[in-house]
Short mmCIF file of C-alpha atoms in Angstrom, two decimals:
data_model
loop_
_atom_site.label_atom_id
_atom_site.label_comp_id
_atom_site.label_asym_id
_atom_site.label_seq_id
_atom_site.Cartn_x
_atom_site.Cartn_y
_atom_site.Cartn_z
CA UNK A 105 -0.84 -18.47 -9.41
CA UNK A 106 -3.06 -19.63 -6.38
CA UNK A 107 -6.52 -18.13 -5.67
CA UNK A 108 -8.23 -18.29 -2.31
CA UNK A 109 -9.89 -16.52 0.43
CA UNK A 110 -8.28 -16.05 3.95
CA UNK A 111 -10.23 -14.62 6.91
CA UNK A 112 -12.86 -13.32 4.38
CA UNK A 113 -10.33 -11.58 2.14
CA UNK A 114 -9.93 -12.86 -1.55
CA UNK A 115 -6.31 -13.00 -2.66
CA UNK A 116 -4.07 -14.46 -5.24
CA UNK A 117 -0.72 -15.84 -4.27
CA UNK A 118 2.63 -16.59 -6.09
CA UNK A 119 4.45 -19.46 -4.28
CA UNK A 120 8.19 -19.36 -3.29
CA UNK A 121 10.87 -21.73 -4.48
CA UNK A 122 11.76 -22.95 -0.98
CA UNK A 123 11.14 -19.99 1.50
CA UNK A 124 8.40 -19.47 3.93
CA UNK A 125 8.47 -15.68 4.31
CA UNK A 126 5.27 -13.68 3.63
CA UNK A 127 5.09 -10.51 1.39
CA UNK A 128 1.68 -8.77 1.30
CA UNK A 129 1.17 -6.69 -1.82
CA UNK A 130 -2.04 -4.41 -2.07
CA UNK A 131 -3.20 -3.14 -5.42
CA UNK A 132 -4.21 0.44 -6.40
CA UNK A 133 -7.65 1.72 -6.89
CA UNK A 134 -6.68 2.68 -10.44
CA UNK A 135 -4.20 0.61 -12.54
CA UNK A 136 -3.35 -2.13 -11.59
CA UNK A 137 -6.55 -2.36 -9.71
CA UNK A 138 -7.07 -5.96 -8.96
CA UNK A 139 -4.99 -8.69 -7.11
CA UNK A 140 -4.51 -10.51 -10.40
CA UNK A 141 -3.33 -7.37 -12.17
CA UNK A 142 -0.97 -6.44 -9.39
CA UNK A 143 0.49 -9.88 -9.34
CA UNK A 144 1.07 -9.64 -12.94
CA UNK A 145 2.60 -6.12 -12.79
CA UNK A 146 4.67 -6.69 -9.61
CA UNK A 147 5.36 -10.38 -9.38
CA UNK A 148 8.71 -9.93 -7.56
CA UNK A 149 10.05 -13.24 -8.73
CA UNK A 150 13.48 -12.60 -7.28
CA UNK A 151 12.03 -13.00 -3.76
CA UNK A 152 12.09 -16.54 -2.32
CA UNK A 153 8.85 -15.78 -0.41
CA UNK A 154 5.03 -16.21 -0.62
CA UNK A 155 3.83 -13.19 -2.41
CA UNK A 156 0.15 -12.57 -1.56
CA UNK A 157 -2.01 -10.03 -3.14
CA UNK A 158 -5.04 -9.22 -1.14
CA UNK A 159 -8.23 -7.70 -2.62
CA UNK A 160 -9.12 -4.23 -1.31
CA UNK A 161 -12.64 -4.16 -0.20
CA UNK A 162 -14.20 -2.13 -2.96
CA UNK A 163 -17.63 -0.69 -2.61
CA UNK A 164 -20.17 1.40 -4.51
CA UNK A 165 -19.39 5.06 -4.09
CA UNK A 166 -21.82 6.96 -1.61
CA UNK A 167 -22.51 10.46 -1.47
CA UNK A 168 -19.52 11.46 0.60
CA UNK A 169 -16.18 10.52 -1.00
CA UNK A 170 -14.27 10.14 2.34
CA UNK A 171 -16.87 8.95 4.76
CA UNK A 172 -18.71 6.57 2.36
CA UNK A 173 -15.73 5.43 0.29
CA UNK A 174 -12.14 6.00 0.87
CA UNK A 175 -11.96 6.01 4.65
CA UNK A 176 -13.86 2.72 5.30
CA UNK A 177 -12.12 0.95 2.42
CA UNK A 178 -8.66 1.66 3.78
CA UNK A 179 -9.68 1.20 7.37
CA UNK A 180 -11.37 -2.24 6.59
CA UNK A 181 -8.33 -3.41 4.67
CA UNK A 182 -5.99 -2.60 7.43
CA UNK A 183 -8.31 -3.91 10.18
CA UNK A 184 -8.30 -7.31 8.32
CA UNK A 185 -4.57 -7.75 8.31
CA UNK A 186 -4.00 -9.50 11.63
CA UNK A 187 -6.55 -12.19 10.87
CA UNK A 188 -5.46 -12.41 7.31
CA UNK A 189 -1.85 -13.19 8.27
CA UNK A 190 -2.92 -15.76 10.78
CA UNK A 191 -5.12 -17.54 8.25
CA UNK A 192 -2.36 -17.36 5.55
CA UNK A 193 0.15 -18.79 7.88
CA UNK A 194 -2.14 -21.70 8.47
CA UNK A 195 -3.11 -22.19 4.82
CA UNK A 196 0.19 -21.68 3.08
CA UNK A 197 2.73 -22.50 5.76
CA UNK A 198 4.42 -19.14 5.66
CA UNK A 199 6.16 -17.89 8.91
CA UNK A 200 8.11 -15.08 10.43
CA UNK A 201 7.87 -11.31 10.04
CA UNK A 202 5.90 -9.86 7.17
CA UNK A 203 7.04 -7.54 4.43
CA UNK A 204 4.29 -5.17 3.25
CA UNK A 205 4.04 -3.55 -0.26
CA UNK A 206 1.36 -1.47 -1.87
CA UNK A 207 0.58 1.30 -4.44
CA UNK A 208 -1.49 4.43 -3.89
CA UNK A 209 -4.43 3.32 -1.67
CA UNK A 210 -2.76 -0.08 -1.27
CA UNK A 211 0.31 1.76 -0.20
CA UNK A 212 -1.76 3.49 2.48
CA UNK A 213 -2.87 0.12 3.86
CA UNK A 214 0.71 -1.11 3.93
CA UNK A 215 1.86 1.95 5.87
CA UNK A 216 -1.13 1.79 8.34
CA UNK A 217 -0.24 -2.00 8.87
CA UNK A 218 3.29 -0.98 9.79
CA UNK A 219 2.48 1.73 12.06
CA UNK A 220 -0.18 -0.11 13.90
CA UNK A 221 2.16 -2.90 14.85
CA UNK A 222 -0.49 -5.57 15.24
CA UNK A 223 1.71 -7.90 13.11
CA UNK A 224 5.42 -7.91 12.95
CA UNK A 225 6.55 -6.05 9.81
CA UNK A 226 10.10 -6.64 8.64
CA UNK A 227 10.22 -4.13 5.68
CA UNK A 228 8.06 -1.69 3.93
CA UNK A 229 8.05 -0.74 0.17
CA UNK A 230 5.35 1.48 -1.18
CA UNK A 231 4.85 2.95 -4.71
CA UNK A 232 3.26 6.39 -4.99
CA UNK A 233 1.61 5.90 -1.55
CA UNK A 234 -1.28 7.85 -0.04
CA UNK A 235 -0.08 9.00 3.29
CA UNK A 236 -3.03 11.18 4.55
CA UNK A 237 -6.73 11.26 3.72
CA UNK A 238 -6.39 15.02 3.16
CA UNK A 239 -3.92 14.66 0.38
CA UNK A 240 -6.08 11.99 -1.33
CA UNK A 241 -9.01 14.47 -1.23
CA UNK A 242 -6.80 17.34 -2.61
CA UNK A 243 -5.40 15.05 -5.41
CA UNK A 244 -9.04 13.99 -6.38
CA UNK A 245 -10.21 17.59 -6.53
CA UNK A 246 -7.16 18.65 -8.60
CA UNK A 247 -7.76 15.71 -10.98
CA UNK A 248 -11.54 16.86 -11.38
CA UNK A 249 -12.60 13.33 -10.34
CA UNK A 250 -14.19 15.20 -7.26
CA UNK A 251 -15.87 18.53 -7.74
CA UNK A 252 -15.01 19.60 -4.26
CA UNK A 253 -15.09 18.66 -0.69
CA UNK A 254 -16.73 19.79 2.51
CA UNK A 255 -14.47 19.07 5.48
CA UNK A 256 -17.25 18.43 8.17
CA UNK A 257 -16.33 17.46 11.71
CA UNK A 258 -17.24 13.86 10.74
CA UNK A 259 -14.85 13.95 7.76
CA UNK A 260 -12.04 15.28 10.10
CA UNK A 261 -12.69 12.53 12.49
CA UNK A 262 -12.57 9.84 9.80
CA UNK A 263 -9.32 11.28 8.34
CA UNK A 264 -7.44 11.39 11.62
CA UNK A 265 -6.65 7.58 11.98
CA UNK A 266 -5.54 7.48 8.48
CA UNK A 267 -2.79 10.06 9.09
CA UNK A 268 0.40 8.02 8.75
CA UNK A 269 2.56 11.18 8.92
CA UNK A 270 1.18 11.79 12.45
CA UNK A 271 2.11 8.26 13.43
CA UNK A 272 5.53 8.22 11.79
CA UNK A 273 7.32 7.74 15.06
CA UNK A 274 5.68 4.27 15.35
CA UNK A 275 7.11 3.23 11.83
CA UNK A 276 10.15 1.33 12.86
CA UNK A 277 10.59 -1.03 9.88
CA UNK A 278 12.91 0.10 7.05
CA UNK A 279 10.85 2.14 4.64
CA UNK A 280 11.23 2.56 0.91
CA UNK A 281 9.06 5.04 -1.07
CA UNK A 282 9.20 4.63 -4.93
CA UNK A 283 7.74 7.67 -6.44
CA UNK A 284 6.93 8.71 -10.05
CA UNK A 285 8.54 12.00 -11.07
CA UNK A 286 5.03 12.78 -12.42
CA UNK A 287 3.28 11.88 -9.16
CA UNK A 288 0.32 13.76 -7.97
CA UNK A 289 1.43 17.20 -6.62
CA UNK A 290 -0.69 16.77 -3.48
CA UNK A 291 1.07 13.52 -2.71
CA UNK A 292 4.59 14.57 -2.95
CA UNK A 293 5.10 16.83 0.15
CA UNK A 294 3.59 14.35 2.64
CA UNK A 295 5.66 11.44 1.02
CA UNK A 296 8.85 13.58 1.54
CA UNK A 297 7.70 14.49 5.04
CA UNK A 298 7.08 10.86 5.96
CA UNK A 299 10.59 9.72 4.74
CA UNK A 300 12.21 12.68 6.65
CA UNK A 301 10.41 11.49 9.76
CA UNK A 302 11.51 7.88 9.58
CA UNK A 303 15.17 7.16 10.21
CA UNK A 304 16.91 5.45 7.43
CA UNK A 305 13.86 5.82 5.08
CA UNK A 306 14.68 5.89 1.29
CA UNK A 307 12.79 7.80 -1.42
CA UNK A 308 13.46 6.91 -5.06
CA UNK A 309 12.10 9.11 -7.83
CA UNK A 310 11.40 7.20 -11.16
CA UNK A 311 11.57 9.39 -14.27
CA UNK A 312 8.57 8.91 -16.56
CA UNK A 313 6.43 7.19 -13.91
CA UNK A 314 3.02 8.75 -13.21
CA UNK A 315 0.71 7.92 -10.29
CA UNK A 316 -0.60 4.77 -11.92
CA UNK A 317 1.74 1.84 -12.18
CA UNK A 318 1.64 1.43 -15.83
CA UNK A 319 4.97 2.86 -17.16
CA UNK A 320 8.53 2.23 -16.01
CA UNK A 321 7.39 -0.94 -14.32
CA UNK A 322 10.83 -2.63 -14.60
CA UNK A 323 12.55 0.13 -12.54
CA UNK A 324 9.76 -0.18 -9.92
CA UNK A 325 10.20 -3.89 -9.75
CA UNK A 326 13.88 -3.73 -9.51
CA UNK A 327 13.79 -1.15 -6.56
CA UNK A 328 11.04 -3.16 -4.55
CA UNK A 329 12.83 -6.42 -5.10
CA UNK A 330 16.24 -5.11 -3.94
CA UNK A 331 14.77 -3.42 -0.93
CA UNK A 332 12.97 -6.62 0.14
CA UNK A 333 15.96 -8.90 -0.67
CA UNK A 334 18.03 -7.52 2.19
#
């Protein structure tokens, strides 16, 4: 495992056997919640590619869950991708289109990267992804990690650019959603709507998998590896 910083983003990387393709894999905010843990959980050894695990820009929570925490975190991570890819190509010698992978909030970053189109994305594989800020807030309230939320005009404005469902027509790369059968109820409808909106998208429900990537990991690895091996 290689550690480094590219374009200001800390990362860990697993080198290929001979290939030069780049796969970016973003971790969750829960488990696995660091680049090192995500690399250990989802190493994707069957892919002859550079597998790079960037760190999400974690921050101390502020008074407003969305405005001070989730929205700037996801936005900053997605904004960093073009410079990150350029730097990684220089540092690691990887080339060509990029595959993007992520879980939960990391999946949100992967999806935003694909719909923005600022870097060429070959394939997308996300696990229990966040698709909209509204569903993230709803899930947090339902889990009692957030006592409630006041949707102010500022919050609505911050949520709008994070709405992958509204930008689904710009997601042209083949899309795989791996979802736990015990996924957050607030996430399931928007995940299904996203796959219905993207031609050729595939959704796989994994029995026994909850939102965090701590069970049934072998099945998740197999689905993601097969999707990115095409």
